[in-house]
Short mmCIF file of C-alpha atoms and ligand atoms in Angstrom, two decimals:
data_model
loop_
_atom_site.label_atom_id
_atom_site.label_comp_id
_atom_site.label_asym_id
_atom_site.label_seq_id
_atom_site.Cartn_x
_atom_site.Cartn_y
_atom_site.Cartn_z
CA MET R 1 -10.98 -9.54 11.17
CA PRO R 2 -11.89 -11.92 14.28
CA GLY R 3 -9.09 -12.93 16.80
CA LYS R 4 -5.84 -14.42 15.67
CA GLY R 5 -6.83 -17.48 17.19
CA THR R 6 -9.62 -18.67 14.78
CA TRP R 7 -8.66 -16.82 11.68
CA THR R 8 -7.36 -19.62 9.54
CA ILE R 9 -4.85 -19.07 6.57
CA GLU R 10 -7.95 -20.11 4.26
CA ARG R 11 -10.24 -17.61 5.49
CA HIS R 12 -7.40 -14.90 5.10
CA PHE R 13 -6.85 -16.07 1.51
CA MET R 14 -10.49 -15.73 0.64
CA LEU R 15 -10.42 -12.11 2.18
CA GLN R 16 -7.47 -11.36 0.14
CA GLU R 17 -9.49 -12.76 -3.01
CA LYS R 18 -12.05 -10.23 -2.54
CA SER R 19 -9.34 -7.52 -3.40
CA HIS R 20 -8.86 -9.11 -6.73
CA PRO R 21 -12.38 -8.91 -8.39
CA GLU R 22 -10.76 -10.86 -11.36
CA ALA R 23 -10.02 -13.86 -9.42
CA LYS R 24 -12.08 -16.77 -9.68
CA GLY R 25 -11.09 -18.96 -6.84
CA GLU R 26 -8.59 -21.01 -8.71
CA PHE R 27 -5.73 -18.68 -7.17
CA THR R 28 -7.08 -19.05 -3.66
CA GLN R 29 -7.44 -22.85 -4.28
CA LEU R 30 -3.43 -23.04 -5.34
CA LEU R 31 -2.60 -21.13 -2.00
CA MET R 32 -4.50 -23.89 -0.13
CA ASP R 33 -3.09 -26.52 -1.93
CA ILE R 34 0.35 -25.36 -0.91
CA ALA R 35 -0.69 -24.78 2.68
CA LEU R 36 -1.92 -28.34 2.51
CA ALA R 37 1.48 -29.62 1.25
CA GLY R 38 3.08 -27.63 4.19
CA LYS R 39 1.11 -29.27 6.80
CA ILE R 40 2.00 -32.84 5.41
CA ILE R 41 5.51 -32.07 4.90
CA SER R 42 5.57 -30.62 8.62
CA ARG R 43 4.52 -33.83 9.89
CA GLU R 44 7.18 -35.72 8.36
CA VAL R 45 9.64 -33.39 9.39
CA ASN R 46 8.63 -33.23 13.03
CA LYS R 47 8.66 -36.92 13.21
CA ALA R 48 12.13 -37.36 10.77
CA GLY R 49 13.88 -38.45 13.80
CA LEU R 50 11.20 -41.49 14.79
CA VAL R 51 10.88 -43.06 11.40
CA GLU R 52 13.37 -44.25 9.02
CA ILE R 53 13.13 -41.19 6.89
CA LEU R 54 16.46 -39.44 7.75
CA GLY R 55 19.46 -39.78 5.60
CA LEU R 56 20.07 -39.98 2.07
CA THR R 57 18.27 -41.53 -0.94
CA GLY R 58 21.48 -42.31 -2.68
CA GLU R 59 20.74 -39.97 -5.46
CA ILE R 60 22.31 -36.60 -6.59
CA ASN R 61 20.27 -33.90 -7.93
CA ILE R 62 21.45 -31.05 -10.52
CA GLN R 63 22.77 -29.00 -7.87
CA GLY R 64 25.20 -31.74 -7.31
CA GLU R 65 23.87 -32.44 -3.65
CA GLN R 66 22.97 -35.54 -2.16
CA VAL R 67 19.06 -35.96 -2.10
CA GLN R 68 18.05 -36.22 1.65
CA LYS R 69 14.86 -38.57 1.74
CA LEU R 70 12.74 -35.49 3.06
CA ASP R 71 13.84 -33.57 0.27
CA ASP R 72 12.50 -36.03 -1.74
CA PHE R 73 9.35 -36.88 0.32
CA ALA R 74 8.60 -32.92 0.27
CA ASN R 75 9.27 -32.66 -3.54
CA LYS R 76 7.13 -35.76 -4.22
CA THR R 77 4.20 -34.30 -1.82
CA LEU R 78 4.22 -30.74 -3.52
CA ILE R 79 4.11 -32.16 -7.19
CA SER R 80 1.71 -34.95 -6.62
CA ILE R 81 -0.57 -32.15 -4.94
CA LEU R 82 -0.14 -29.48 -7.54
CA ASP R 83 0.15 -31.48 -10.86
CA ARG R 84 -3.31 -32.94 -10.62
CA SER R 85 -4.83 -29.60 -9.30
CA GLY R 86 -6.13 -28.31 -12.46
CA ARG R 87 -4.80 -24.96 -11.38
CA VAL R 88 -1.07 -25.34 -12.87
CA CYS R 89 0.29 -25.35 -15.68
CA MET R 90 4.16 -25.53 -15.11
CA LEU R 91 6.23 -26.70 -12.12
CA GLY R 92 9.87 -25.68 -11.68
CA THR R 93 11.38 -27.38 -8.49
CA GLU R 94 15.03 -27.60 -6.99
CA GLU R 95 15.07 -31.10 -6.78
CA ASN R 96 14.27 -31.63 -10.77
CA THR R 97 16.72 -30.79 -13.58
CA GLU R 98 14.11 -30.16 -16.23
CA ALA R 99 10.72 -27.79 -15.54
CA ILE R 100 7.43 -30.18 -15.05
CA LYS R 101 5.04 -29.37 -18.10
CA ILE R 102 1.22 -30.75 -17.02
CA LEU R 103 0.37 -32.96 -19.46
CA PRO R 104 -2.83 -35.00 -20.06
CA PRO R 105 -4.53 -36.60 -18.25
CA TYR R 106 -4.35 -33.75 -16.08
CA THR R 107 -5.75 -30.44 -16.71
CA SER R 108 -3.20 -27.68 -17.58
CA GLY R 109 -4.01 -24.59 -15.22
CA HIS R 110 -3.39 -20.81 -15.22
CA TYR R 111 -0.26 -20.74 -12.99
CA ALA R 112 3.37 -21.37 -12.77
CA VAL R 113 5.04 -22.38 -9.83
CA SER R 114 8.55 -22.32 -8.76
CA MET R 115 9.68 -24.08 -5.37
CA ASP R 116 12.45 -25.46 -3.15
CA PRO R 117 10.48 -28.11 -1.52
CA LEU R 118 12.97 -28.26 1.06
CA ASP R 119 15.59 -25.85 1.56
CA GLY R 120 18.52 -26.37 3.79
CA SER R 121 17.53 -29.77 3.92
CA SER R 122 21.42 -30.65 4.94
CA ASN R 123 20.48 -29.30 8.36
CA ILE R 124 17.75 -31.70 9.03
CA ASP R 125 19.81 -34.52 10.63
CA VAL R 126 21.20 -31.78 12.78
CA ASN R 127 17.69 -30.72 14.03
CA VAL R 128 18.26 -27.31 12.40
CA SER R 129 14.92 -25.53 11.34
CA VAL R 130 14.38 -25.99 7.43
CA GLY R 131 11.80 -24.39 4.78
CA THR R 132 9.75 -24.76 1.50
CA ILE R 133 9.82 -21.77 -0.53
CA PHE R 134 7.63 -21.24 -3.40
CA SER R 135 6.99 -18.34 -6.04
CA ILE R 136 3.70 -18.00 -8.35
CA HIS R 137 3.27 -16.47 -11.97
CA ARG R 138 0.69 -16.36 -14.10
CA LYS R 139 0.59 -18.60 -17.30
CA VAL R 140 1.80 -15.89 -20.16
CA SER R 141 2.42 -18.51 -22.99
CA LYS R 142 -0.32 -18.77 -25.65
CA GLY R 143 -0.88 -22.46 -25.98
CA PRO R 144 -3.19 -24.76 -24.39
CA ARG R 145 -0.46 -26.09 -21.99
CA GLY R 146 2.42 -24.48 -19.91
CA GLU R 147 5.67 -23.48 -21.24
CA GLU R 148 9.23 -23.08 -19.73
CA ALA R 149 8.56 -19.00 -20.45
CA ASP R 150 5.78 -19.47 -17.78
CA LEU R 151 8.36 -20.06 -15.38
CA LEU R 152 11.32 -17.53 -16.34
CA GLN R 153 9.49 -14.35 -15.25
CA THR R 154 11.08 -11.83 -13.43
CA GLY R 155 10.39 -11.48 -9.76
CA ARG R 156 8.53 -8.49 -10.16
CA LYS R 157 5.65 -10.32 -11.97
CA GLN R 158 5.23 -12.50 -9.00
CA LEU R 159 1.38 -13.22 -8.36
CA ALA R 160 2.43 -14.59 -4.44
CA ALA R 161 5.45 -15.58 -2.76
CA GLY R 162 6.21 -17.06 0.30
CA TYR R 163 7.90 -20.01 2.85
CA ILE R 164 6.77 -22.57 5.38
CA ILE R 165 9.51 -22.87 8.09
CA TYR R 166 9.48 -25.96 9.96
CA GLY R 167 11.30 -24.89 13.42
CA SER R 168 10.26 -25.01 16.69
CA SER R 169 6.82 -24.21 15.39
CA THR R 170 5.68 -24.86 11.62
CA MET R 171 4.82 -21.08 10.26
CA MET R 172 3.61 -20.15 6.39
CA VAL R 173 4.44 -16.34 5.62
CA TYR R 174 3.26 -15.48 2.29
CA THR R 175 2.17 -12.33 0.30
CA THR R 176 0.25 -11.55 -2.77
CA GLY R 177 1.17 -8.15 -2.80
CA ASN R 178 -0.93 -7.08 -0.08
CA GLY R 179 1.27 -6.89 3.14
CA VAL R 180 3.04 -9.99 4.34
CA HIS R 181 1.21 -12.43 6.90
CA GLY R 182 2.64 -15.07 9.06
CA PHE R 183 0.63 -18.05 10.05
CA THR R 184 1.37 -20.70 12.72
CA LEU R 185 0.33 -24.28 12.69
CA ASP R 186 -1.92 -25.50 15.49
CA PRO R 187 -1.51 -29.17 15.05
CA SER R 188 -4.19 -30.01 17.23
CA VAL R 189 -6.55 -28.82 14.81
CA GLY R 190 -4.61 -28.96 11.57
CA GLU R 191 -4.99 -25.28 11.12
CA PHE R 192 -2.53 -22.36 9.98
CA LEU R 193 -3.65 -19.55 12.29
CA LEU R 194 -2.99 -15.88 11.74
CA SER R 195 0.09 -15.08 14.42
CA HIS R 196 1.79 -12.42 12.69
CA PRO R 197 -0.38 -10.06 10.80
CA ASP R 198 1.05 -7.36 8.29
CA ILE R 199 4.76 -8.25 9.06
CA ARG R 200 6.94 -5.10 8.68
CA ILE R 201 10.82 -5.46 8.62
CA PRO R 202 12.82 -2.59 10.56
CA LYS R 203 14.36 -0.31 8.08
CA ARG R 204 17.83 -0.89 9.42
CA GLY R 205 18.82 -3.83 11.93
CA ASN R 206 21.93 -4.75 13.73
CA THR R 207 22.09 -8.29 12.85
CA TYR R 208 24.25 -10.14 9.85
CA SER R 209 23.82 -13.34 8.47
CA VAL R 210 26.86 -14.50 6.21
CA ASN R 211 28.88 -17.40 6.05
CA GLU R 212 32.59 -16.16 7.27
CA GLY R 213 34.02 -19.06 5.86
CA ASN R 214 33.97 -17.89 2.39
CA TYR R 215 35.79 -14.88 3.36
CA LEU R 216 38.86 -15.46 1.38
CA PHE R 217 36.82 -15.63 -1.98
CA TRP R 218 34.84 -12.35 -1.54
CA SER R 219 35.19 -9.01 -3.53
CA GLU R 220 36.69 -6.02 -2.10
CA GLY R 221 33.34 -4.27 -1.48
CA THR R 222 32.12 -7.29 0.47
CA LYS R 223 35.18 -7.72 2.76
CA ARG R 224 35.09 -4.00 3.34
CA TYR R 225 31.17 -4.04 3.88
CA ILE R 226 31.59 -6.96 6.46
CA LYS R 227 34.71 -5.44 8.49
CA TYR R 228 32.50 -2.16 8.41
CA LEU R 229 29.77 -3.96 10.30
CA LYS R 230 32.16 -5.11 12.77
CA GLU R 231 33.76 -1.83 13.67
CA MET R 232 32.49 0.36 16.92
CA ASP R 233 30.07 3.19 16.11
CA ASN R 234 27.56 3.20 18.94
CA GLN R 235 25.93 6.31 16.43
CA SER R 236 24.97 3.31 14.00
CA GLY R 237 24.58 0.69 16.23
CA ARG R 238 27.61 -1.01 15.10
CA PRO R 239 29.24 -3.53 15.68
CA TYR R 240 26.33 -5.71 14.39
CA THR R 241 25.78 -9.09 16.09
CA SER R 242 26.45 -12.10 13.81
CA ARG R 243 23.81 -14.87 13.05
CA TYR R 244 24.01 -17.54 10.58
CA ILE R 245 22.05 -20.37 10.91
CA GLY R 246 22.77 -21.84 7.15
CA SER R 247 19.30 -22.33 6.35
CA LEU R 248 18.20 -19.37 4.13
CA VAL R 249 14.32 -19.69 5.42
CA SER R 250 15.42 -19.16 9.05
CA ASP R 251 18.16 -16.62 8.55
CA PHE R 252 15.54 -14.72 6.20
CA HIS R 253 12.68 -15.24 8.84
CA ARG R 254 14.56 -13.96 11.76
CA ASN R 255 15.87 -10.74 9.86
CA LEU R 256 12.41 -10.21 8.41
CA LEU R 257 10.78 -10.09 11.88
CA HIS R 258 13.72 -8.39 13.99
CA GLY R 259 15.54 -6.63 11.28
CA GLY R 260 19.25 -7.57 9.62
CA ILE R 261 21.01 -8.16 6.49
CA PHE R 262 21.49 -11.92 5.02
CA LEU R 263 24.22 -12.32 2.28
CA TYR R 264 25.12 -15.22 -0.01
CA PRO R 265 27.58 -12.71 -2.18
CA SER R 266 29.21 -14.11 -5.07
CA ASP R 267 32.08 -16.07 -4.21
CA GLN R 268 35.02 -17.79 -6.37
CA LYS R 269 35.11 -20.52 -3.97
CA ASP R 270 33.91 -22.95 -6.88
CA HIS R 271 34.35 -21.84 -10.24
CA LYS R 272 31.29 -23.62 -11.08
CA ARG R 273 29.50 -20.80 -9.24
CA PRO R 274 30.84 -17.32 -9.89
CA HIS R 275 27.03 -16.03 -9.25
CA GLY R 276 27.07 -17.38 -5.82
CA LYS R 277 24.86 -20.34 -4.43
CA LEU R 278 21.47 -19.34 -3.94
CA ARG R 279 18.97 -19.96 -7.15
CA LEU R 280 16.86 -16.83 -8.50
CA LEU R 281 13.71 -18.39 -9.48
CA TYR R 282 12.83 -20.59 -6.22
CA GLU R 283 15.19 -18.86 -3.42
CA ALA R 284 16.20 -15.24 -4.43
CA ALA R 285 13.14 -13.91 -6.33
CA PRO R 286 10.22 -15.22 -3.73
CA MET R 287 12.59 -13.86 -0.82
CA ALA R 288 12.50 -10.64 -2.40
CA TYR R 289 8.93 -10.24 -3.14
CA ILE R 290 8.13 -11.00 0.29
CA VAL R 291 10.74 -8.51 1.85
CA ASP R 292 9.66 -5.83 -0.83
CA ARG R 293 6.20 -5.83 0.29
CA ALA R 294 7.12 -5.97 4.09
CA GLY R 295 9.32 -2.74 3.39
CA GLY R 296 12.60 -4.00 2.98
CA TYR R 297 15.18 -4.77 0.03
CA ALA R 298 16.87 -7.37 -1.97
CA SER R 299 19.55 -6.76 -4.19
CA ASP R 300 22.41 -8.84 -6.17
CA GLY R 301 24.61 -6.25 -4.87
CA LYS R 302 24.05 -3.78 -7.89
CA LYS R 303 20.36 -3.84 -8.79
CA ASN R 304 16.96 -5.09 -7.31
CA ILE R 305 16.62 -9.17 -7.22
CA LEU R 306 13.06 -8.16 -8.28
CA ASP R 307 14.31 -6.97 -11.65
CA LEU R 308 16.36 -9.77 -12.83
CA GLU R 309 15.54 -11.60 -16.05
CA PRO R 310 16.01 -15.34 -15.60
CA LYS R 311 17.47 -17.47 -18.38
CA GLU R 312 17.37 -20.77 -17.40
CA LEU R 313 15.70 -22.69 -14.37
CA HIS R 314 18.33 -23.48 -11.76
CA GLN R 315 20.13 -20.13 -12.46
CA ARG R 316 22.03 -18.65 -9.64
CA THR R 317 22.22 -15.06 -8.10
CA PRO R 318 24.10 -13.11 -5.52
CA LEU R 319 21.45 -12.31 -2.48
CA ILE R 320 21.56 -9.32 -0.19
CA VAL R 321 18.22 -9.35 1.32
CA GLY R 322 16.82 -7.67 4.45
CA SER R 323 16.28 -4.14 5.90
CA TYR R 324 16.17 -1.66 3.37
CA GLU R 325 18.89 0.81 4.70
CA ASP R 326 21.00 -2.19 4.90
CA VAL R 327 21.05 -3.62 1.77
CA LYS R 328 21.21 -0.16 0.32
CA GLU R 329 24.38 0.64 2.30
CA TYR R 330 26.07 -2.79 1.03
CA GLU R 331 25.14 -1.65 -2.38
CA GLU R 332 27.14 1.58 -1.92
CA PHE R 333 30.37 -0.59 -0.80
CA ILE R 334 29.87 -2.71 -3.84
CA ALA R 335 29.84 0.67 -6.18
CA GLU R 336 32.47 1.86 -4.20
CA TYR R 337 34.95 -1.02 -3.95
CA ASP R 338 34.07 -3.23 -6.78
CA LYS R 339 34.14 -0.87 -9.78
CA GLU R 340 33.66 -2.63 -13.13
CA LYS R 341 37.26 -2.95 -14.57
CA LYS R 342 37.40 -0.34 -17.92
P1 P6P B 401 26.69 -22.48 2.98
C1 P6P B 401 21.21 -24.46 1.95
O1 P6P B 401 21.78 -25.63 1.80
C2 P6P B 401 21.22 -23.36 1.50
O2 P6P B 401 20.53 -23.41 0.01
C3 P6P B 401 20.42 -22.15 2.05
O3 P6P B 401 19.51 -22.57 2.61
C4 P6P B 401 21.72 -21.79 2.80
O4 P6P B 401 21.31 -20.11 3.24
C5 P6P B 401 22.87 -21.52 2.05
O5 P6P B 401 22.31 -22.66 1.24
C6 P6P B 401 23.87 -22.15 2.99
O6 P6P B 401 25.21 -22.31 2.18
O7 P6P B 401 27.58 -22.58 2.14
O8 P6P B 401 27.14 -21.19 4.05
O9 P6P B 401 26.45 -23.73 3.83
#
């Protein structure tokens, strides 16, 4: 592999393709389509303060959240690149209530893509980094075109997952199962260049990321675990440092590189979300696949996120993700203190 400075993400995709003899280039092209969308979204995110694109569109999405103009731009950019590529049969996006089925005149492809076009977008107006998250499954339905079942597959069946983080620099981090690799956008040449080959998350960290404002609504196990992290025990590196950006991609990315644990547990803050806030298909499952391939672990508190069976497009799940030993330790607290009421 040549030096980092000239190893583009496209060349890396093609290298990965060589280890999948059955691949015909369609999958590689799909990854390139997503990288292209990332470059276009990065351009807009990075000038958001300069043009009339900040602020709200006035619409409300299925999540009941006000749609930010950049959300809408990112969503439309990804859809318009992917729906006519001939590589995709179904698209599931946070911004659309219904799944998007690729219909004539466009050719239906062999892959189903779930995505959060711009996660953390409530942070845009305050200049906090945000990100695009994607997950790719193989088409499993038998018909000539896609079905929702092509999206509703477990995280373990993902062919690829990744994110693009629009921060102090724009990075694309992805896995096709064979390691996790990070590429930094060089805007002067418009290329994602290899900057973080084969990322491995430390087995244990000393940082935790959680919205402590939800404390009153946490289960006993979550409360005791967070209290445990704050106790003095130099042997185990406690007390941990608290870092919470409120943008999943940013909190996840920091913990992926330095170690640590991110938690969005179930809370009863709003009866509409007894299963936490984050969505399984396009937030939890892709992050779970990435962290798994980097040597970490992702849980809903009881079981591996990768084994959860999706039942509907915008299904939510608690997400505890990061360093393997930290997430496993959280599960022990849940097993001990949140015993199912018989
Ligand atoms: P809270 C952003 O809206 C998001 O979906 C994730 O990016 C982030 O981790 C979470 O919600 C933050 O939620 O309730 O702490 O503001």
